[in-house]
Coordinates of N, CA and C in Angstrom, one line a residue:
X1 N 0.8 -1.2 0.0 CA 0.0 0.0 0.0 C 0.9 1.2 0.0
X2 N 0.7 2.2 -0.7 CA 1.6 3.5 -1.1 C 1.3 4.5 0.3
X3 N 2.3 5.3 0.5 CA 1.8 5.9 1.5 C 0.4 7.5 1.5
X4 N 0.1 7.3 0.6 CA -1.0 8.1 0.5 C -2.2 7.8 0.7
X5 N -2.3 6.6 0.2 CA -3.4 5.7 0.6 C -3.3 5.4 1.7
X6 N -2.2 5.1 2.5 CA -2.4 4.2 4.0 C -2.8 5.9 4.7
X7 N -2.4 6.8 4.8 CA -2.8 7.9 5.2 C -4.2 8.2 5.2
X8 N -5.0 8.3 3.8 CA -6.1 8.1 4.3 C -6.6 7.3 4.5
X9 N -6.0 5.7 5.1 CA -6.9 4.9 5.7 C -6.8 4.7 7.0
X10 N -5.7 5.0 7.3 CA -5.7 5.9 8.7 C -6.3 7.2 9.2
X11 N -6.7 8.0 8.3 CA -7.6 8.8 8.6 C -8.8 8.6 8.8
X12 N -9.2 7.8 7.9 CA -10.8 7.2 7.7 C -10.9 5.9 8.8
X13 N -9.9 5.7 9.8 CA -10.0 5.0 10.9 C -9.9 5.2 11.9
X14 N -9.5 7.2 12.3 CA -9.4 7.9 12.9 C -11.0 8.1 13.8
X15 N -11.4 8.3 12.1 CA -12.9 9.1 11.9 C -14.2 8.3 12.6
X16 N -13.7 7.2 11.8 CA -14.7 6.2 12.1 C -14.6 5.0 13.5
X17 N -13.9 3.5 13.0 CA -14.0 2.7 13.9 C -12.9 2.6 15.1
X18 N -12.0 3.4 14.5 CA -11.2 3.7 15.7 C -11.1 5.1 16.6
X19 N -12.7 5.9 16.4 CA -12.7 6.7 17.1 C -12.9 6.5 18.9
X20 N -13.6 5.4 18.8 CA -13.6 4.7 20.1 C -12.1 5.0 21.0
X21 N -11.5 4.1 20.5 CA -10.2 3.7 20.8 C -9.0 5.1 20.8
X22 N -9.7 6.4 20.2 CA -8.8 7.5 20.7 C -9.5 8.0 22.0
X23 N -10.8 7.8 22.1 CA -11.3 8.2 22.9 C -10.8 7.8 24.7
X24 N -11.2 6.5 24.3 CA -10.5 5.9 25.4 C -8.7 5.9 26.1
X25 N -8.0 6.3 24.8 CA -6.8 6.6 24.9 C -7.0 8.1 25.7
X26 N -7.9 9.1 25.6 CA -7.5 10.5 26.4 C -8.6 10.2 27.4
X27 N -9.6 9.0 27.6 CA -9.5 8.7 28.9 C -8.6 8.4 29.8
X28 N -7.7 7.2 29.5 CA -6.5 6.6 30.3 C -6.0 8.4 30.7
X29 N -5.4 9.1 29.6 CA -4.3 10.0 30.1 C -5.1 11.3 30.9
X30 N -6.3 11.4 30.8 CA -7.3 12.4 31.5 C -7.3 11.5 33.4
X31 N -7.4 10.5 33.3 CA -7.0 9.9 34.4 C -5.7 9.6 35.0
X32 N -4.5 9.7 34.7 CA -3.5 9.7 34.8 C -3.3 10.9 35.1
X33 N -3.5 12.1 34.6 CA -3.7 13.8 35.1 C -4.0 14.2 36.0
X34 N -5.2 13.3 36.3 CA -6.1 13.7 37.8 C -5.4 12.9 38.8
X35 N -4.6 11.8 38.6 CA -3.9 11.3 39.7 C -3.0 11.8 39.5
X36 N -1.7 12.1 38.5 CA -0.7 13.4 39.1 C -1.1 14.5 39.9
X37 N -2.4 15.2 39.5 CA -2.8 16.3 40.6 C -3.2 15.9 41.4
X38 N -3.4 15.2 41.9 CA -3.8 14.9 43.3 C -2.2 13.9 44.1
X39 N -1.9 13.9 43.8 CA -0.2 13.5 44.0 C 0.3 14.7 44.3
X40 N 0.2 15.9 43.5 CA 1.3 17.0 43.6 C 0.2 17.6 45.2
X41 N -0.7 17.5 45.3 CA -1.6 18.3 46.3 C -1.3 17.5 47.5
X42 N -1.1 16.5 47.3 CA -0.8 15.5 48.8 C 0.8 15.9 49.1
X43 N 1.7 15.7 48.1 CA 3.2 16.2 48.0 C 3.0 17.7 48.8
X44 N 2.6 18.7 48.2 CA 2.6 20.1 48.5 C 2.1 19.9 50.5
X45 N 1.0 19.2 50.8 CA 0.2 19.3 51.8 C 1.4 18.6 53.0
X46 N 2.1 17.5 52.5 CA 3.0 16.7 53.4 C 4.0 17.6 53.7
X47 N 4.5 18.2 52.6 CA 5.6 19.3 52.9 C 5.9 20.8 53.8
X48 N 4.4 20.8 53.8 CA 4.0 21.8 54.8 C 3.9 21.5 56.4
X49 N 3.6 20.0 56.4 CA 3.3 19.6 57.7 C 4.4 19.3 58.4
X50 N 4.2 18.6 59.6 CA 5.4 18.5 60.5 C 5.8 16.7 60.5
X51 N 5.1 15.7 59.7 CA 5.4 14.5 60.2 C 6.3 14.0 59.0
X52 N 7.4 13.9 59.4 CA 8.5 13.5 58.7 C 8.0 11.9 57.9
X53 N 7.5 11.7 58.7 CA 7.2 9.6 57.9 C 6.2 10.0 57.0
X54 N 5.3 10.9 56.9 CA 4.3 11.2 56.1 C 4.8 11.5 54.5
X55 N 5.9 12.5 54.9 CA 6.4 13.3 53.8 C 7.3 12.0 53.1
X56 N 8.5 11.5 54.0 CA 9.0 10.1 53.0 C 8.2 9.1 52.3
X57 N 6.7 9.3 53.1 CA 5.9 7.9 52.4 C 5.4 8.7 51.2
X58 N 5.2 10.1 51.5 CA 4.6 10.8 50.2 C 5.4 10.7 49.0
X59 N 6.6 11.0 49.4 CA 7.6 11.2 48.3 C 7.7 9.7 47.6
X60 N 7.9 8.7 48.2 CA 8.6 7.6 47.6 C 7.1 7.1 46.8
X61 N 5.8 7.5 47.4 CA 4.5 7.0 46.4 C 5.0 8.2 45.3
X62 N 5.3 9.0 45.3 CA 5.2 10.2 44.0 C 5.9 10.0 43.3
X63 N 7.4 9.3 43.7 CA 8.6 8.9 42.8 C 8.2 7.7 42.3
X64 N 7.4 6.3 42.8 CA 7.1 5.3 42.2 C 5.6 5.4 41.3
X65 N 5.1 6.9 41.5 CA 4.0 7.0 40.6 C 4.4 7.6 39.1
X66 N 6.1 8.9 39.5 CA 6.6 9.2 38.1 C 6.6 7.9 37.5
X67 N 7.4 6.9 37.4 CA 7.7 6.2 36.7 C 6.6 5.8 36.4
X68 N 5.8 5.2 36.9 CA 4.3 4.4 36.7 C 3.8 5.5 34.7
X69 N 3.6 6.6 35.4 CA 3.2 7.7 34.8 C 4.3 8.2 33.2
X70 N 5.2 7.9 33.5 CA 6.1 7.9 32.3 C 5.5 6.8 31.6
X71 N 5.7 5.4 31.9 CA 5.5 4.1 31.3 C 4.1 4.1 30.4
X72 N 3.0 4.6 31.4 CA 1.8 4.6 30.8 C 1.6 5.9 29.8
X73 N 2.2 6.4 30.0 CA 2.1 7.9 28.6 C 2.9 6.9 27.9
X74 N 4.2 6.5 28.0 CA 4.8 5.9 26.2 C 4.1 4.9 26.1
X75 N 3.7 4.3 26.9 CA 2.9 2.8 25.9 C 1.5 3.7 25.5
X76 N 0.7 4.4 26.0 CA -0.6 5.2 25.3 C -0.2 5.4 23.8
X77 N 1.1 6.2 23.8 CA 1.3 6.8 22.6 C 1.8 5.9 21.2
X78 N 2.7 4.9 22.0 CA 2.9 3.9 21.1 C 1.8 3.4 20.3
X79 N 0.7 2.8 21.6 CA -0.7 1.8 21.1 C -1.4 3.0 19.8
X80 N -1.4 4.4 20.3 CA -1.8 4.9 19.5 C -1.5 5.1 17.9
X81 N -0.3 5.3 17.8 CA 0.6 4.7 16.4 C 0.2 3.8 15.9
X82 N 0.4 2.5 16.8 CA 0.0 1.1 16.7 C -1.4 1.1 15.9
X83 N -2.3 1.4 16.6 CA -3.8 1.1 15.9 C -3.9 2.0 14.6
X84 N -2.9 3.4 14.5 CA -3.4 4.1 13.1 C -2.7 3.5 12.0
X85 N -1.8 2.7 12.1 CA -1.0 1.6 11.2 C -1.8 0.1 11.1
X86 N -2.3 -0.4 12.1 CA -2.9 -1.8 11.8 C -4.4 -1.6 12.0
X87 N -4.9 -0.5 12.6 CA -6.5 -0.4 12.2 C -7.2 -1.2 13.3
X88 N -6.1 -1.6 14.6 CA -6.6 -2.5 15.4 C -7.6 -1.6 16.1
X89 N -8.0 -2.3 17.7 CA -8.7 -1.8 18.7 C -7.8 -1.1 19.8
X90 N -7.9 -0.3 20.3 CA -7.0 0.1 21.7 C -6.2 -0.7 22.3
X91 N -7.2 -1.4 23.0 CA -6.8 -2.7 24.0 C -5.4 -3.6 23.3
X92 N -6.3 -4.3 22.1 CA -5.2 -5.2 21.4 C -3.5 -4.7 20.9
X93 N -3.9 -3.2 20.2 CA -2.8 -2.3 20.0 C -1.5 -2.6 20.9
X94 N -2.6 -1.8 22.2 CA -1.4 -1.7 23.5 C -0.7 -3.2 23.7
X95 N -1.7 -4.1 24.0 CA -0.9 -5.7 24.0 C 0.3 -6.1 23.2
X96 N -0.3 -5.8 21.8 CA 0.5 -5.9 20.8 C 2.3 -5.2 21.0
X97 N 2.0 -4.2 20.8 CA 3.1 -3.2 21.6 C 3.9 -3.2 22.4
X98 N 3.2 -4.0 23.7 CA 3.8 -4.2 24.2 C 4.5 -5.5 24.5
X99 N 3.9 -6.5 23.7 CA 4.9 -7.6 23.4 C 6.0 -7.5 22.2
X100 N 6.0 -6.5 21.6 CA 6.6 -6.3 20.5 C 8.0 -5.6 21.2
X101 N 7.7 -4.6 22.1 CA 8.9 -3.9 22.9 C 9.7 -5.1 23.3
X102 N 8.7 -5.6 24.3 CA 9.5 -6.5 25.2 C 10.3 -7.6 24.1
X103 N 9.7 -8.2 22.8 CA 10.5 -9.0 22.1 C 12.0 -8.0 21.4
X104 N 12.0 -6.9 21.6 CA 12.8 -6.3 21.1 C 13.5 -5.5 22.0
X105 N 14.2 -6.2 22.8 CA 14.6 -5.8 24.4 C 14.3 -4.1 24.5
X106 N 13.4 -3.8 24.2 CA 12.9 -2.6 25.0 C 13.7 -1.2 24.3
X107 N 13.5 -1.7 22.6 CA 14.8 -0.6 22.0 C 13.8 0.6 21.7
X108 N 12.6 0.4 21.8 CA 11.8 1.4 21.5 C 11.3 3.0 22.7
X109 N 12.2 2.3 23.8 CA 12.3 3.2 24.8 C 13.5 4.0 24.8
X110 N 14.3 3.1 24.0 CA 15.6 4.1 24.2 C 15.2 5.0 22.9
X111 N 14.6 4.7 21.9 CA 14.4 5.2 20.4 C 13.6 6.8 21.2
X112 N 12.6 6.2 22.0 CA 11.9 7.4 22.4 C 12.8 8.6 23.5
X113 N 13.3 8.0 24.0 CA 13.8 9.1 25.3 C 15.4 10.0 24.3
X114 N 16.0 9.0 23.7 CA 16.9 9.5 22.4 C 16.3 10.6 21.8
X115 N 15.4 10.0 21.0 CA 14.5 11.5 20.2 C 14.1 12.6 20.8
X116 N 13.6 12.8 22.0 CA 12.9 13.2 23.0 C 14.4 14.6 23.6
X117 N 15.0 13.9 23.9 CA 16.4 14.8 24.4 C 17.0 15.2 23.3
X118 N 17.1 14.8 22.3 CA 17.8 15.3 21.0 C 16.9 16.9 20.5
X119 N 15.9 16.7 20.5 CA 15.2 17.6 19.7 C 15.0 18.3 20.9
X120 N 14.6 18.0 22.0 CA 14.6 19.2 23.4 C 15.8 20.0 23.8
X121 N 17.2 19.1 23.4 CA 18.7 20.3 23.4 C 18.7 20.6 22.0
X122 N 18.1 20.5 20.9 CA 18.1 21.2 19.6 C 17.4 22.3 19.9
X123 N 16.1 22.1 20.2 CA 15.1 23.5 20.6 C 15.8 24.2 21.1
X124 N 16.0 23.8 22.6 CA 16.5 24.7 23.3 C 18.0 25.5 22.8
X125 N 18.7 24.9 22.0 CA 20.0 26.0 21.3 C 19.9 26.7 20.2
X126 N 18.8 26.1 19.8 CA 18.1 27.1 18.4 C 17.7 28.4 19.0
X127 N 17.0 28.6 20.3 CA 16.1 29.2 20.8 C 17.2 30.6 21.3
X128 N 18.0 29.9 22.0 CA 18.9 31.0 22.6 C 20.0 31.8 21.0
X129 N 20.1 30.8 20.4 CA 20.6 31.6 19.2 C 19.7 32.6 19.0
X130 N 18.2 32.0 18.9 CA 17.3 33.2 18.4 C 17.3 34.3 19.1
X131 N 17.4 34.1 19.9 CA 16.9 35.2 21.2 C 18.4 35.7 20.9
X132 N 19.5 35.4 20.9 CA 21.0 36.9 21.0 C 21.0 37.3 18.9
X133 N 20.2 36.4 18.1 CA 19.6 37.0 17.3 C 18.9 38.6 17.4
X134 N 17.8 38.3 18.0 CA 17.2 39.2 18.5 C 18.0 40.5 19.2
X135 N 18.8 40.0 19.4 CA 19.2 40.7 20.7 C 20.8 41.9 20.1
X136 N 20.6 41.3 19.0 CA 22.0 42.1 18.2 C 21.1 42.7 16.7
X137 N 19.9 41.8 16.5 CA 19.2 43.0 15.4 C 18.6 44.2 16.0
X138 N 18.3 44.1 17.6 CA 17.8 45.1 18.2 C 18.8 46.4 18.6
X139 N 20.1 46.2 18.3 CA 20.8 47.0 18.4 C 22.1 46.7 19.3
X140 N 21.7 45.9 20.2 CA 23.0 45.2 21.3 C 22.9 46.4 22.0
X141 N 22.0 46.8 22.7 CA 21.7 47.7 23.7 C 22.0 46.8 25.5
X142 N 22.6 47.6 26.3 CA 22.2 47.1 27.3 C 20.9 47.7 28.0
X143 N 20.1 48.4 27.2 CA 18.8 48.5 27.9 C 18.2 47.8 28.7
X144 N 16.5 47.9 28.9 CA 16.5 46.9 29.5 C 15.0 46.1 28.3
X145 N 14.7 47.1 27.3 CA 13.9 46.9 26.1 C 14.6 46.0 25.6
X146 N 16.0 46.0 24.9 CA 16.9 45.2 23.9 C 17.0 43.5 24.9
X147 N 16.8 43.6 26.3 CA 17.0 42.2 26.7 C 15.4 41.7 26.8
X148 N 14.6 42.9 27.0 CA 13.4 41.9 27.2 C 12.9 41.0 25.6
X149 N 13.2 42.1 24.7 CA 12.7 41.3 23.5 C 13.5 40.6 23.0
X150 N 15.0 40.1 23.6 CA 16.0 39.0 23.2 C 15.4 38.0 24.2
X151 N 14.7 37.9 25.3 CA 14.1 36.7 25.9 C 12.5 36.7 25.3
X152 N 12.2 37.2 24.9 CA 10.9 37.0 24.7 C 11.0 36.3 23.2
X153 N 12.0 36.9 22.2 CA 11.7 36.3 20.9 C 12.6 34.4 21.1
X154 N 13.5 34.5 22.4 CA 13.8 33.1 22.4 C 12.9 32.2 23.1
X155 N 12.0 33.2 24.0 CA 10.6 32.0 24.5 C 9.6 31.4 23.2
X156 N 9.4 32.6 23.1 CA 8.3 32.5 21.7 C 9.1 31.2 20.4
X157 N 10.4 31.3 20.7 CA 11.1 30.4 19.6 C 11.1 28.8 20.3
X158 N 11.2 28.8 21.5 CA 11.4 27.6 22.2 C 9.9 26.6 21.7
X159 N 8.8 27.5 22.3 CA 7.5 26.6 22.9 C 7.1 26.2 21.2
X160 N 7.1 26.6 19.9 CA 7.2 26.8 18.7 C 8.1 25.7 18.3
X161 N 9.3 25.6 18.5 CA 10.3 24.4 18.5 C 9.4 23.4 19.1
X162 N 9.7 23.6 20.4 CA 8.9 22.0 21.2 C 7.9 22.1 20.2
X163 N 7.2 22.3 19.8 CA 5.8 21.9 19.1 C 6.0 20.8 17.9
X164 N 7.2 21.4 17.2 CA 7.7 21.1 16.0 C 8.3 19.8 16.7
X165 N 9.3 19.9 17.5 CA 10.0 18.2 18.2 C 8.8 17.6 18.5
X166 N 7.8 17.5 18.9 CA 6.5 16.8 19.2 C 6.3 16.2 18.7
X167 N 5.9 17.0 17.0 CA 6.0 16.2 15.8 C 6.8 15.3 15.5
X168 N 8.3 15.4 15.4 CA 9.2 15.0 14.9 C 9.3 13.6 16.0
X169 N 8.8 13.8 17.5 CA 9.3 12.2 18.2 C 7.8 11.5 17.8
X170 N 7.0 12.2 17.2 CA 6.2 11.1 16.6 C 6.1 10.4 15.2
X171 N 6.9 11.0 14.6 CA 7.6 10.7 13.5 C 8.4 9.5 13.4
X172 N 9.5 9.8 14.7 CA 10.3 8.8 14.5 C 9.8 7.5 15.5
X173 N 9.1 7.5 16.5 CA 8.4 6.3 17.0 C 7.4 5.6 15.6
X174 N 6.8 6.5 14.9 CA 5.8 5.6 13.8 C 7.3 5.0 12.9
X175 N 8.1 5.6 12.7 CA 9.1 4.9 11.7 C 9.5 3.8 12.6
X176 N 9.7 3.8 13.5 CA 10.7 2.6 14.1 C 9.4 1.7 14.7
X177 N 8.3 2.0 14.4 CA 7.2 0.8 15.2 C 7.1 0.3 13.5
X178 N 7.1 0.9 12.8 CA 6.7 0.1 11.1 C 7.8 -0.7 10.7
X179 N 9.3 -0.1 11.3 CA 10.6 -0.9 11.0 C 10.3 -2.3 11.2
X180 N 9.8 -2.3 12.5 CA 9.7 -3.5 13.6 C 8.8 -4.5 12.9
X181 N 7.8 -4.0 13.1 CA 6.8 -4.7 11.7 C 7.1 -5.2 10.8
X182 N 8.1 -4.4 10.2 CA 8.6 -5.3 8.9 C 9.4 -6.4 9.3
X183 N 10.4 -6.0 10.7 CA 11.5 -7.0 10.8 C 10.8 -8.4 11.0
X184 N 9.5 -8.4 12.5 CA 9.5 -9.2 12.6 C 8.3 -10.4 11.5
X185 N 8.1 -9.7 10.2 CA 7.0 -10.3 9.4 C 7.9 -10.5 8.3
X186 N 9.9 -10.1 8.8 CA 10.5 -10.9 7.4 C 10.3 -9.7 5.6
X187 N 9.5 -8.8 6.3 CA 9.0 -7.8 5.0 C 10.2 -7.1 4.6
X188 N 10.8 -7.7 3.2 CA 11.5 -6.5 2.6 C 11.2 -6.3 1.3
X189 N 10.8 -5.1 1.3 CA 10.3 -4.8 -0.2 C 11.4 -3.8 -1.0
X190 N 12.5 -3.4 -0.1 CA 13.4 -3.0 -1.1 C 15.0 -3.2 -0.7
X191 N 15.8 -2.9 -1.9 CA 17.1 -3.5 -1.3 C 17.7 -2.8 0.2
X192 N 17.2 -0.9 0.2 CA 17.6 -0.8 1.4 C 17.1 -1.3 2.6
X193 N 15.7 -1.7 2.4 CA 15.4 -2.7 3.9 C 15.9 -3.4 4.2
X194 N 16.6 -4.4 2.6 CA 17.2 -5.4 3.0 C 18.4 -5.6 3.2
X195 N 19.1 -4.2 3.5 CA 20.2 -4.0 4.2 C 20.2 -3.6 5.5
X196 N 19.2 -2.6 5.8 CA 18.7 -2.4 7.1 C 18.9 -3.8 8.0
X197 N 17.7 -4.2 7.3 CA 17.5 -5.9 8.1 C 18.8 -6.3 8.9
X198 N 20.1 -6.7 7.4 CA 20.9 -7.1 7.0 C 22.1 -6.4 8.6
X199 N 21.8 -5.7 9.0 CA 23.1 -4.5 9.7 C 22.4 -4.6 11.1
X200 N 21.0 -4.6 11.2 CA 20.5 -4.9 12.3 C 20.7 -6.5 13.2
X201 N 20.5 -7.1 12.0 CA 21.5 -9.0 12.4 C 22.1 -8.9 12.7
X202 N 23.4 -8.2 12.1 CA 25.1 -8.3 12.8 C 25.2 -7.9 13.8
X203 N 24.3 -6.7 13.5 CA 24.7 -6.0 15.1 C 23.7 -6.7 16.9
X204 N 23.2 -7.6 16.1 CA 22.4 -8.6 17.4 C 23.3 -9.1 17.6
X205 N 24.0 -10.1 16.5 CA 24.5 -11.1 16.5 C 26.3 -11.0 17.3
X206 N 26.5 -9.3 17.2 CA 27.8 -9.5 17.6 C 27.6 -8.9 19.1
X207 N 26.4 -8.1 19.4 CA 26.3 -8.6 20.6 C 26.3 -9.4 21.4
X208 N 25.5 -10.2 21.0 CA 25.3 -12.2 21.7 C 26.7 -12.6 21.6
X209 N 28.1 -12.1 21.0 CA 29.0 -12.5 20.7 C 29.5 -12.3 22.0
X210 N 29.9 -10.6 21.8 CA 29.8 -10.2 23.2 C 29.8 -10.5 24.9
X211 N 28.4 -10.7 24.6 CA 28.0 -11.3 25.7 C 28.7 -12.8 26.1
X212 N 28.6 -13.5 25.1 CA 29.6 -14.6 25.4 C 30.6 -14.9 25.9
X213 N 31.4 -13.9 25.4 CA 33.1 -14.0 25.8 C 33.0 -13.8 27.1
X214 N 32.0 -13.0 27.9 CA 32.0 -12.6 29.4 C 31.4 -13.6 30.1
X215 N 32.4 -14.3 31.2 CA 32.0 -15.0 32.0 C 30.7 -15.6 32.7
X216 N 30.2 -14.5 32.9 CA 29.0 -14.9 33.5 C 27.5 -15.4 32.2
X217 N 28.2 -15.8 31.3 CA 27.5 -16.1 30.0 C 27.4 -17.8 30.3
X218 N 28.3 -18.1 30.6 CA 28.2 -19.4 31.4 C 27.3 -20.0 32.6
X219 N 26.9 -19.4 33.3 CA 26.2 -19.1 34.2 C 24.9 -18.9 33.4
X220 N 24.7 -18.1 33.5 CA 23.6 -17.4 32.8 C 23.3 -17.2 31.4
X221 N 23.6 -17.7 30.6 CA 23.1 -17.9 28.9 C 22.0 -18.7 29.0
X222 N 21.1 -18.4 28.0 CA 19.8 -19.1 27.6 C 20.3 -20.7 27.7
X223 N 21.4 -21.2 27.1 CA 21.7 -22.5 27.2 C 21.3 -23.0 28.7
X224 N 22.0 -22.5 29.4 CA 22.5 -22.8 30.8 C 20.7 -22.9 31.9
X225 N 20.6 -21.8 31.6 CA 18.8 -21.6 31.7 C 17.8 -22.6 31.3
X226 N 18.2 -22.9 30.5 CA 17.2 -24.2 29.7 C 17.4 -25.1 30.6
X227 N 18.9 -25.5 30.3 CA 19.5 -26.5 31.5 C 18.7 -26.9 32.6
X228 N 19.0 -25.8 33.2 CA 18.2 -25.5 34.8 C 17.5 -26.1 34.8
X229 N 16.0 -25.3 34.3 CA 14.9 -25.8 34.1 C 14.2 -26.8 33.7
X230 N 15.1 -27.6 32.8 CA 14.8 -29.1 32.7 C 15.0 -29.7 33.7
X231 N 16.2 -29.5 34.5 CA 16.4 -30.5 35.8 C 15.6 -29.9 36.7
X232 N 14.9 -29.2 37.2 CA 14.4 -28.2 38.4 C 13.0 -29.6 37.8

């Protein structure tokens, strides 16, 4: 299928039978919102008080709720990808996804937090160039006019950037969830996939290599594991 067509048939599954399934997607994260705020209100409330065990129990539920809260926003976003490419249901999406990460030791987390930092220190150095831009078309005054509009045109340049990286980490999560798709269904439809493919092997393979030569591969290698478990 060409990509213009899968476009609108992901649109026309937006519209229609998968409108459910976004819906319920900004339920999960509308609830996930209302438990962060009510987290930050318990945090704020403990901090003010006097009982020291309160505030540590607060804190360590708020630190084991970030993560909670990270995990379920990337897999949301993923499943959502997920179903605009395979046309599935929410539910299945997410499943899918997430056995798909986990079969691919979890490279789709590094793909995201990679993207994520990259284009967030790109914004942010674009931004401050913009802003001493600003700040030398305006004359290189030390006023206090020539600084406010050298911070203002690099704010205005930042939140504008992030908008644009937003885009762009959903960009590269749909590329690297359709890679995956291809790898794991064998799909190559052109020679560069099938070098792709080809560079992604070696590079498993010389890991597992890797991993070998180090001692505790003996111990612990799939072989050894199997082992086990047949005698256990």
């Amino acid at each position: 299928m060409q990509g213009g067509t899968r476009a609108i048939s992901s649109l026309k599954w937006t519209l229609t039978s998968n409108f459910g399934s976004l819906c319920y997607c900004s339920l999960i994260l509308t609830i996930i919102e209302i438990i962060d705020r009510m987290l930050e209100t318990l945090r704020d409330q403990a901090r003010r008080g006097d009982n020291i065990a309160l505030k540590i129990v607060v804190e360590i539920v708020a630190c084991c709720w970030s993560c909670v809260q990270a995990w379920v926003e990337f897999l949301t976003r993923m499943a959502v990808i997920g179903l605009s490419i395979t046309g599935d249901g929410f539910c299945k999406s997410a499943q899918d996804v997430t056995a798909m990460l986990v079969r691919h030791n979890l490279d789709g987390v590094f793909v995201d937090s990679f993207a994520s930092f990259t284009t967030t220190c790109l914004a942010l150095a674009i931004s401050v160039l913009m802003g001493l831009g600003g700040y030398i078309a305006g004359g290189a005054n030390d006023d206090l006019q020539s600084w406010a509009g050298a911070i203002l045109t690099a704010i205005i340049s930042f939140v504008v950037l992030t908008a644009i990286s937003g885009i762009v980490l959903v960009t590269a999560n749909t590329h690297y969830i359709c890679y995956v798709l291809d790898l794991d269904h064998n799909y190559q439809p052109t020679p560069s996939t099938q070098q792709i493919h080809s560079l992604y092997s070696r590079a498993i393979e010389a890991r597992i290599g890797a991993m070998k030569k180090d001692k505790s591969w003996d111990k612990s290698g799939p072989g050894k594991r199997a082992a086990a478990g047949g005698s256990a």
